[in-house]
Amino acid sequence: MLSLKKYLTEGLLQFTILLSLIGVRVDVDTYLTSQLPPLREIILGPSSAYTQTQFHNLRNTLDGYGIHPKSIDLDNYFTARRLLSQVRALDRFQVPTTEVNAWLVHRDPEGSVSGSQPSSGLALESSSGLQDVTGTDNGVRESETEQGFSEDLEDLGAVAPPVSGDLTKEDIDLIDILWRQDIDLGAGREIFDYSHRQKEQDVDKELQDGAEQEDTWPGEGAEALARNLLVDGETGESFPAQFPADIASLTEAVPSEREPPGLQNNLLSPLLTGTESPFDLEQQWQDLMSIMEMQAMEVNTSTSEILYSAPPGDPLSTNYSLAPNTPINQNVSLHQASLGGCSQDFSLFSPEVESLPVADSSTLLPLVPSNSTNLNSTFGSTNLAGLFFPPQLNGTANDTAGPELPDPLGGLLDEAMLDEISLMDLAIEEGFNPVQASQLEEEFDSDSGLSLDSSHSPSSLSSSEGSSSSSSSSSSSSSSASSSASSSFSEEGAVGYSSDSETLDLEEAEGAVGYQPEYSKFCRMSYQDPSQLSCLPYLEHVGHNHTYNMAPSALDSADLPPPGTLKKGSKEKQADFLDKQMSRDEHRARAMKIPFTNDKIINLPVEEFNELLSKYQLSEAQLSLIRDIRRRGKNKMAAQNCRKRKLDTILNLERDVEDLQRDKARLLREKVEFLRSLRQMKQKVQSLYQEVFGRLRDENGRPYSPSQYALQYTGDGSVLLIPRALADQQARRQERKPKDRRK
DNA sequence: CTACGCTGTCATTGG
DNA sequence: AGCCAATGACAGCGT
């Protein structure tokens, strides 16, 4: 049931996003009552009250591409990212998507997924998203989030108490699901995870001692604590401004897939004055994209039977019928199909081009189709002479008639262009490996993905680090001893959880109990409605991390809730929760009657720490314990930071790899387009050549023989009629030049 | 029961 | 020399 609802809510939220993108305002508040400002902020944007924490959470939003390293909800992350990319793809045309996705808006009650989705994309994606109704995903996600969100849930409850009747348990569950989907837990969860181990026997004894010494703690009034916590609960939580961010990023201009139109003009010779409209290139591009899309889709659907089929008129398909057996091969064949055709054109049109790869045979040999050399030997001698120049061949140069056409372009292609082409061939060769093919597919799948990645700036990535480290530094810089306790809060708040009032209030209320955040939040949680704890089973796992039960009597006196709002039976439960929130060191500190908080012990600068120690008459055992607490506490934070950094590094590397893959795929695409346009231009030039040559007449009015004369293009755009022998000579000369230069 | 991930802790190293 | 951050290694716990 819970999973079903979660599932439903995911679809609801996604649909809401989609609607908002197309201009439909979805007033969710009317649905969930106006008592849930956080929800409204999720949908409509941040309120000023939560701006700061939202800023910190931005890095964890979908558009931020980032996921908090410490609390990754990979399912949500990948799902959200995929959905976002799909949404982005809506505003661009002719970009094929490799996934056929149905935006899940509803589902049938049986729990079967209405939105079908071919098994495609990353496994991580497919395992998440809309289909995680069954299986382990739910469990994982729940365990991932239950800790972090339980407090949010409670906060929601605090804002809109169940008294209203609108917030049933299911509503709360639903809210929780919404949160789970789009909120990164951030460091707040870390704070939640402060473990409170207490398995050692001596500690147990200390606990009992501490229970006896309960009332000796200075400034540790339970009522004050509870009061402050209540206030904290009213402040609510901060909510990430992920939706505004997403929308903003969604409106980003999508980079054009096509290269500047001037490119083809550069490639055109003076003879060709824009006869080829940009539309032609675009049309070709669309054709190419459609072909690739077909392949990509076939890859996704894993249909290996008929992997490639194209209209018979398509030169690519006709020249290169493909029947690979695996998707990977299919993609490889794709390159071969489109690029190989170009190579063939090279061999037919210009011996220079053909000779160039041969010169670099070590690397380029695989690129040259086996038949190309034959073609070269067969037709090469006729290329310049134009043996087949009869005008009736005009217009048939394309496609099938290709091999019979001579190459009139000998003088047209300069060396620079040839080099370019050879470089392209090099790139093509690279693109022939299956990995590249899959990358190409990925490229089409995720499109350019620029907006996604651009939003994932390194600064945003390191923000969590900065916040956490700044907290420690702030604790160092804050000279007042009273601010030390709030330093741990600042860390929490920086990542987007806590509120200042909580910080301030708790700081005074806390005694020798460290790790205030979780302490306070659990207090507040149980304070609101302890019955909810039992209603939401996963809440029972909150704070499970390495926590140990402490003698309930230890905090009984400290946890008295205001009368009337709490059942008597829940008191022990509260105490349990609170006790579990105490770490071993906290228990030890209590047992040893350390007169200040563990937070102070840990976070105070050295000078202040020593000063604090000097204020009290502490035994050697106490001093030793305090030093240990300080060392362990610092080390714990250090370890957390270290792990966070490690994750950040991994994520950064992952992102870099993705970027590089995208770039590579993009370059491949551009190369294909270049080659295609180049082939077209060659054909045009050839037809013009034939037309011009066919109209030439000698002094006797007879046409020139293509076997004896040839047209040569000069650099200034003029065309000369020269004897064929001379043309061949020059052609050979130009043929050698690139070779020599490369050596 | 085992594998795996998470977390805290200890030991060590380098600044 | 002392302090501290960073990090590898290890153990305990929960799933």
Short mmCIF file of N, CA and C in Angstrom, two decimals, chain A residues 406-539:
data_model
loop_
_atom_site.label_atom_id
_atom_site.label_comp_id
_atom_site.label_asym_id
_atom_site.label_seq_id
_atom_site.Cartn_x
_atom_site.Cartn_y
_atom_site.Cartn_z
N PRO A 406 33.44 10.28 -62.74
CA PRO A 406 34.81 10.74 -62.56
C PRO A 406 34.86 11.82 -61.50
N ASP A 407 36.04 12.16 -61.19
CA ASP A 407 36.21 13.18 -60.16
C ASP A 407 36.69 14.46 -60.78
N PRO A 408 35.85 15.41 -60.84
CA PRO A 408 36.27 16.69 -61.37
C PRO A 408 36.82 17.62 -60.30
N LEU A 409 37.00 17.13 -59.14
CA LEU A 409 37.30 18.01 -58.01
C LEU A 409 38.77 18.08 -57.70
N GLY A 410 39.55 17.53 -58.56
CA GLY A 410 40.96 17.47 -58.22
C GLY A 410 41.52 18.80 -57.78
N GLY A 411 41.18 19.82 -58.48
CA GLY A 411 41.73 21.11 -58.12
C GLY A 411 40.91 21.85 -57.11
N LEU A 412 39.83 21.27 -56.80
CA LEU A 412 38.93 22.01 -55.91
C LEU A 412 39.30 21.81 -54.46
N LEU A 413 39.72 20.65 -54.15
CA LEU A 413 40.00 20.36 -52.75
C LEU A 413 41.45 20.72 -52.44
N ASP A 414 41.58 21.65 -51.62
CA ASP A 414 42.95 22.03 -51.26
C ASP A 414 43.45 21.12 -50.15
N GLU A 415 44.66 21.31 -49.85
CA GLU A 415 45.28 20.40 -48.88
C GLU A 415 44.64 20.51 -47.50
N ALA A 416 44.33 21.72 -47.18
CA ALA A 416 43.75 21.88 -45.84
C ALA A 416 42.47 21.07 -45.72
N MET A 417 41.72 21.12 -46.74
CA MET A 417 40.47 20.38 -46.71
C MET A 417 40.75 18.88 -46.63
N LEU A 418 41.77 18.50 -47.38
CA LEU A 418 42.09 17.08 -47.36
C LEU A 418 42.53 16.66 -45.97
N ASP A 419 43.32 17.48 -45.38
CA ASP A 419 43.74 17.15 -44.03
C ASP A 419 42.55 17.02 -43.11
N GLU A 420 41.66 17.93 -43.30
CA GLU A 420 40.47 17.87 -42.46
C GLU A 420 39.76 16.54 -42.62
N ILE A 421 39.65 16.19 -43.85
CA ILE A 421 38.92 14.95 -44.10
C ILE A 421 39.66 13.77 -43.49
N SER A 422 40.96 13.80 -43.65
CA SER A 422 41.69 12.68 -43.07
C SER A 422 41.53 12.64 -41.57
N LEU A 423 41.52 13.81 -40.99
CA LEU A 423 41.29 13.84 -39.54
C LEU A 423 39.92 13.28 -39.21
N MET A 424 39.01 13.63 -40.04
CA MET A 424 37.68 13.08 -39.81
C MET A 424 37.71 11.56 -39.88
N ASP A 425 38.45 11.11 -40.84
CA ASP A 425 38.52 9.66 -40.96
C ASP A 425 39.12 9.05 -39.72
N LEU A 426 40.13 9.72 -39.24
CA LEU A 426 40.70 9.21 -37.98
C LEU A 426 39.64 9.13 -36.91
N ALA A 427 38.89 10.19 -36.84
CA ALA A 427 37.84 10.20 -35.83
C ALA A 427 36.81 9.13 -36.11
N ILE A 428 36.57 8.96 -37.37
CA ILE A 428 35.59 7.93 -37.71
C ILE A 428 36.07 6.58 -37.23
N GLU A 429 37.32 6.37 -37.48
CA GLU A 429 37.83 5.07 -37.05
C GLU A 429 37.61 4.88 -35.56
N GLU A 430 37.89 5.94 -34.84
CA GLU A 430 37.65 5.82 -33.41
C GLU A 430 36.21 5.50 -33.12
N GLY A 431 35.36 6.12 -33.92
CA GLY A 431 33.95 5.94 -33.65
C GLY A 431 33.43 4.57 -34.00
N PHE A 432 34.28 3.74 -34.47
CA PHE A 432 33.79 2.45 -34.89
C PHE A 432 33.69 1.44 -33.77
N ASN A 433 34.27 1.75 -32.69
CA ASN A 433 34.21 0.75 -31.63
C ASN A 433 32.86 0.76 -30.97
N PRO A 434 32.49 -0.34 -30.43
CA PRO A 434 31.14 -0.44 -29.84
C PRO A 434 30.91 0.57 -28.74
N VAL A 435 31.94 0.83 -27.99
CA VAL A 435 31.74 1.78 -26.90
C VAL A 435 31.32 3.11 -27.46
N GLN A 436 32.00 3.49 -28.51
CA GLN A 436 31.63 4.75 -29.10
C GLN A 436 30.21 4.72 -29.63
N ALA A 437 29.90 3.62 -30.16
CA ALA A 437 28.54 3.50 -30.68
C ALA A 437 27.52 3.68 -29.58
N SER A 438 27.79 3.03 -28.49
CA SER A 438 26.85 3.18 -27.39
C SER A 438 26.85 4.60 -26.88
N GLN A 439 28.00 5.20 -26.93
CA GLN A 439 28.05 6.59 -26.49
C GLN A 439 27.24 7.48 -27.40
N LEU A 440 27.35 7.15 -28.65
CA LEU A 440 26.56 7.93 -29.60
C LEU A 440 25.09 7.79 -29.27
N GLU A 441 24.75 6.59 -28.97
CA GLU A 441 23.36 6.38 -28.60
C GLU A 441 23.01 7.17 -27.37
N GLU A 442 23.92 7.13 -26.45
CA GLU A 442 23.66 7.87 -25.21
C GLU A 442 23.52 9.35 -25.52
N GLU A 443 24.34 9.78 -26.42
CA GLU A 443 24.27 11.19 -26.78
C GLU A 443 22.90 11.54 -27.29
N PHE A 444 22.39 10.70 -28.12
CA PHE A 444 21.07 10.99 -28.63
C PHE A 444 20.04 10.85 -27.54
N ASP A 445 20.32 9.98 -26.68
CA ASP A 445 19.36 9.77 -25.61
C ASP A 445 19.27 10.99 -24.73
N SER A 446 20.38 11.38 -24.25
CA SER A 446 20.37 12.50 -23.31
C SER A 446 20.50 13.81 -24.03
N ASP A 447 20.50 13.76 -25.30
CA ASP A 447 20.72 14.96 -26.09
C ASP A 447 22.06 15.55 -25.71
N SER A 448 22.17 16.82 -25.97
CA SER A 448 23.46 17.42 -25.63
C SER A 448 23.68 17.43 -24.14
N GLY A 449 22.60 17.50 -23.42
CA GLY A 449 22.74 17.48 -21.98
C GLY A 449 23.48 18.66 -21.42
N LEU A 450 23.55 19.68 -22.19
CA LEU A 450 24.36 20.80 -21.73
C LEU A 450 23.75 21.47 -20.52
N SER A 451 22.47 21.62 -20.58
CA SER A 451 21.86 22.34 -19.47
C SER A 451 22.03 21.56 -18.18
N LEU A 452 21.94 20.29 -18.31
CA LEU A 452 22.09 19.51 -17.09
C LEU A 452 23.48 19.67 -16.51
N ASP A 453 24.41 19.55 -17.35
CA ASP A 453 25.76 19.56 -16.84
C ASP A 453 26.19 20.96 -16.44
N SER A 454 25.74 21.89 -17.19
CA SER A 454 26.18 23.24 -16.88
C SER A 454 25.70 23.64 -15.50
N SER A 455 24.60 23.10 -15.14
CA SER A 455 24.10 23.48 -13.83
C SER A 455 24.86 22.78 -12.72
N HIS A 456 25.56 21.82 -13.11
CA HIS A 456 26.31 21.08 -12.09
C HIS A 456 27.70 21.65 -11.98
N SER A 457 27.73 22.80 -11.47
CA SER A 457 29.02 23.46 -11.39
C SER A 457 29.83 22.89 -10.26
N PRO A 458 31.13 22.98 -10.39
CA PRO A 458 31.97 22.49 -9.31
C PRO A 458 31.69 23.19 -8.00
N SER A 459 31.36 24.44 -8.10
CA SER A 459 31.10 25.15 -6.86
C SER A 459 29.92 24.54 -6.13
N SER A 460 28.94 24.21 -6.90
CA SER A 460 27.79 23.62 -6.25
C SER A 460 28.14 22.27 -5.65
N LEU A 461 29.01 21.64 -6.33
CA LEU A 461 29.38 20.34 -5.80
C LEU A 461 30.08 20.48 -4.47
N SER A 462 30.91 21.44 -4.40
CA SER A 462 31.68 21.58 -3.18
C SER A 462 30.95 22.36 -2.13
N SER A 463 29.76 22.72 -2.43
CA SER A 463 29.07 23.56 -1.46
C SER A 463 28.86 22.82 -0.15
N SER A 464 28.53 21.59 -0.27
CA SER A 464 28.31 20.86 0.96
C SER A 464 29.59 20.78 1.76
N GLU A 465 30.62 20.57 1.03
CA GLU A 465 31.89 20.54 1.72
C GLU A 465 32.15 21.87 2.38
N GLY A 466 31.90 22.90 1.58
CA GLY A 466 32.16 24.22 2.13
C GLY A 466 31.31 24.47 3.35
N SER A 467 30.10 24.05 3.28
CA SER A 467 29.24 24.32 4.41
C SER A 467 29.72 23.57 5.64
N SER A 468 30.07 22.34 5.40
CA SER A 468 30.47 21.57 6.56
C SER A 468 31.79 22.08 7.12
N SER A 469 32.67 22.41 6.19
CA SER A 469 33.95 22.89 6.69
C SER A 469 33.80 24.27 7.29
N SER A 470 32.91 25.04 6.71
CA SER A 470 32.71 26.37 7.27
C SER A 470 32.15 26.27 8.68
N SER A 471 31.40 25.24 8.89
CA SER A 471 30.85 25.12 10.23
C SER A 471 31.97 24.93 11.24
N SER A 472 32.88 24.09 10.83
CA SER A 472 33.97 23.89 11.77
C SER A 472 34.80 25.15 11.91
N SER A 473 34.99 25.82 10.78
CA SER A 473 35.78 27.03 10.87
C SER A 473 35.02 28.10 11.63
N SER A 474 33.72 28.11 11.42
CA SER A 474 32.95 29.12 12.15
C SER A 474 33.04 28.86 13.65
N SER A 475 33.07 27.60 13.95
CA SER A 475 33.19 27.33 15.37
C SER A 475 34.53 27.82 15.89
N SER A 476 35.49 27.78 15.02
CA SER A 476 36.78 28.27 15.44
C SER A 476 36.78 29.78 15.54
N SER A 477 36.08 30.39 14.60
CA SER A 477 36.13 31.84 14.59
C SER A 477 35.21 32.43 15.64
N SER A 478 34.15 31.76 15.91
CA SER A 478 33.24 32.31 16.90
C SER A 478 33.88 32.20 18.28
N SER A 479 34.15 33.33 18.80
CA SER A 479 34.93 33.34 20.03
C SER A 479 34.08 32.99 21.24
N SER A 480 32.83 33.32 21.17
CA SER A 480 32.03 33.09 22.37
C SER A 480 31.81 31.60 22.58
N ALA A 481 31.91 31.23 23.79
CA ALA A 481 31.74 29.82 24.08
C ALA A 481 30.31 29.37 23.83
N SER A 482 29.39 30.30 23.94
CA SER A 482 28.01 29.89 23.77
C SER A 482 27.70 29.56 22.32
N SER A 483 28.46 30.08 21.44
CA SER A 483 28.19 29.83 20.04
C SER A 483 28.71 28.48 19.59
N SER A 484 29.45 27.88 20.44
CA SER A 484 30.03 26.63 20.00
C SER A 484 28.95 25.58 19.78
N ALA A 485 27.99 25.61 20.63
CA ALA A 485 26.95 24.61 20.49
C ALA A 485 26.19 24.81 19.19
N SER A 486 26.05 26.04 18.80
CA SER A 486 25.32 26.29 17.57
C SER A 486 26.15 26.00 16.34
N SER A 487 27.40 25.79 16.56
CA SER A 487 28.21 25.54 15.38
C SER A 487 27.78 24.26 14.70
N SER A 488 27.48 23.32 15.51
CA SER A 488 27.02 22.09 14.88
C SER A 488 25.70 22.32 14.17
N PHE A 489 24.98 23.24 14.68
CA PHE A 489 23.73 23.55 14.01
C PHE A 489 23.97 24.29 12.71
N SER A 490 24.94 25.13 12.76
CA SER A 490 25.18 25.86 11.53
C SER A 490 25.53 24.90 10.41
N GLU A 491 26.20 23.90 10.77
CA GLU A 491 26.48 22.91 9.74
C GLU A 491 25.19 22.32 9.23
N GLU A 492 24.36 22.03 10.14
CA GLU A 492 23.12 21.43 9.72
C GLU A 492 22.30 22.40 8.89
N GLY A 493 22.18 23.59 9.41
CA GLY A 493 21.37 24.55 8.70
C GLY A 493 21.96 24.92 7.36
N ALA A 494 23.23 24.90 7.29
CA ALA A 494 23.85 25.27 6.03
C ALA A 494 23.43 24.32 4.93
N VAL A 495 23.20 23.14 5.31
CA VAL A 495 22.82 22.19 4.28
C VAL A 495 21.32 22.19 4.07
N GLY A 496 20.65 22.82 4.92
CA GLY A 496 19.26 23.01 4.60
C GLY A 496 18.26 22.38 5.53
N TYR A 497 18.63 22.14 6.69
CA TYR A 497 17.67 21.49 7.55
C TYR A 497 17.19 22.37 8.69
N SER A 498 18.09 22.82 9.42
CA SER A 498 17.70 23.38 10.70
C SER A 498 17.30 24.83 10.56
N SER A 499 16.77 25.31 11.60
CA SER A 499 16.42 26.71 11.65
C SER A 499 17.22 27.37 12.74
N ASP A 500 17.33 28.65 12.60
CA ASP A 500 18.16 29.36 13.56
C ASP A 500 17.56 29.33 14.95
N SER A 501 16.28 29.44 14.97
CA SER A 501 15.68 29.47 16.30
C SER A 501 16.01 28.20 17.05
N GLU A 502 16.02 27.16 16.31
CA GLU A 502 16.37 25.91 16.96
C GLU A 502 17.77 26.00 17.52
N THR A 503 18.61 26.56 16.71
CA THR A 503 19.99 26.67 17.15
C THR A 503 20.09 27.46 18.44
N LEU A 504 19.47 28.59 18.41
CA LEU A 504 19.62 29.45 19.56
C LEU A 504 18.95 28.84 20.79
N ASP A 505 17.81 28.34 20.55
CA ASP A 505 17.06 27.87 21.71
C ASP A 505 17.72 26.64 22.32
N LEU A 506 18.13 25.80 21.48
CA LEU A 506 18.68 24.58 22.02
C LEU A 506 20.01 24.81 22.68
N GLU A 507 20.64 25.80 22.19
CA GLU A 507 21.98 26.01 22.73
C GLU A 507 21.93 26.24 24.23
N GLU A 508 20.92 26.93 24.62
CA GLU A 508 20.83 27.18 26.05
C GLU A 508 20.29 25.96 26.78
N ALA A 509 19.47 25.26 26.11
CA ALA A 509 18.81 24.17 26.82
C ALA A 509 19.69 22.96 26.97
N GLU A 510 20.62 22.83 26.13
CA GLU A 510 21.37 21.60 26.14
C GLU A 510 22.28 21.53 27.36
N GLY A 511 22.43 20.37 27.80
CA GLY A 511 23.35 20.18 28.89
C GLY A 511 24.60 19.52 28.40
N ALA A 512 24.96 18.46 29.05
CA ALA A 512 26.13 17.73 28.62
C ALA A 512 25.78 16.75 27.51
N VAL A 513 24.70 17.02 26.86
CA VAL A 513 24.28 16.13 25.80
C VAL A 513 24.71 16.72 24.47
N GLY A 514 25.50 16.01 23.78
CA GLY A 514 25.99 16.49 22.51
C GLY A 514 25.04 16.13 21.39
N TYR A 515 25.45 16.53 20.19
CA TYR A 515 24.69 16.18 19.00
C TYR A 515 23.25 16.59 19.16
N GLN A 516 23.14 17.83 19.39
CA GLN A 516 21.84 18.37 19.70
C GLN A 516 20.81 18.16 18.61
N PRO A 517 21.16 18.27 17.40
CA PRO A 517 20.12 18.26 16.37
C PRO A 517 19.17 17.10 16.48
N GLU A 518 19.70 15.95 16.47
CA GLU A 518 18.80 14.81 16.46
C GLU A 518 18.05 14.74 17.78
N TYR A 519 18.76 15.10 18.79
CA TYR A 519 18.10 15.12 20.08
C TYR A 519 16.87 15.99 20.02
N SER A 520 17.06 17.16 19.52
CA SER A 520 15.95 18.09 19.50
C SER A 520 14.86 17.60 18.57
N LYS A 521 15.26 17.11 17.46
CA LYS A 521 14.24 16.77 16.48
C LYS A 521 13.41 15.59 16.94
N PHE A 522 14.04 14.71 17.57
CA PHE A 522 13.25 13.58 18.04
C PHE A 522 12.35 14.00 19.18
N CYS A 523 12.88 14.86 19.92
CA CYS A 523 12.03 15.36 21.00
C CYS A 523 10.81 16.05 20.41
N ARG A 524 11.07 16.87 19.42
CA ARG A 524 9.98 17.57 18.80
C ARG A 524 9.03 16.59 18.12
N MET A 525 9.64 15.64 17.52
CA MET A 525 8.81 14.69 16.79
C MET A 525 7.84 13.99 17.72
N SER A 526 8.38 13.42 18.73
CA SER A 526 7.52 12.71 19.63
C SER A 526 6.62 13.68 20.37
N TYR A 527 7.07 14.86 20.42
CA TYR A 527 6.29 15.87 21.10
C TYR A 527 4.99 16.12 20.36
N GLN A 528 5.09 16.21 19.09
CA GLN A 528 3.92 16.54 18.32
C GLN A 528 2.83 15.50 18.48
N ASP A 529 3.15 14.36 18.11
CA ASP A 529 2.15 13.31 18.21
C ASP A 529 2.87 11.97 18.26
N PRO A 530 3.08 11.52 19.41
CA PRO A 530 3.84 10.27 19.53
C PRO A 530 3.15 9.11 18.86
N SER A 531 1.87 9.20 18.73
CA SER A 531 1.18 8.07 18.10
C SER A 531 1.62 7.91 16.66
N GLN A 532 2.04 8.99 16.08
CA GLN A 532 2.46 8.88 14.69
C GLN A 532 3.67 7.98 14.57
N LEU A 533 4.41 7.96 15.60
CA LEU A 533 5.60 7.12 15.53
C LEU A 533 5.21 5.67 15.32
N SER A 534 4.19 5.30 16.01
CA SER A 534 3.76 3.93 15.83
C SER A 534 2.98 3.76 14.55
N CYS A 535 2.36 4.84 14.13
CA CYS A 535 1.62 4.73 12.89
C CYS A 535 2.53 4.58 11.70
N LEU A 536 3.67 5.18 11.77
CA LEU A 536 4.61 5.11 10.66
C LEU A 536 5.73 4.17 11.05
N PRO A 537 5.62 3.01 10.59
CA PRO A 537 6.56 2.00 11.09
C PRO A 537 8.00 2.35 10.79
N TYR A 538 8.23 3.00 9.67
CA TYR A 538 9.63 3.22 9.35
C TYR A 538 10.27 4.25 10.28
N LEU A 539 9.41 4.94 10.97
CA LEU A 539 10.00 5.89 11.91
C LEU A 539 10.69 5.17 13.06
#
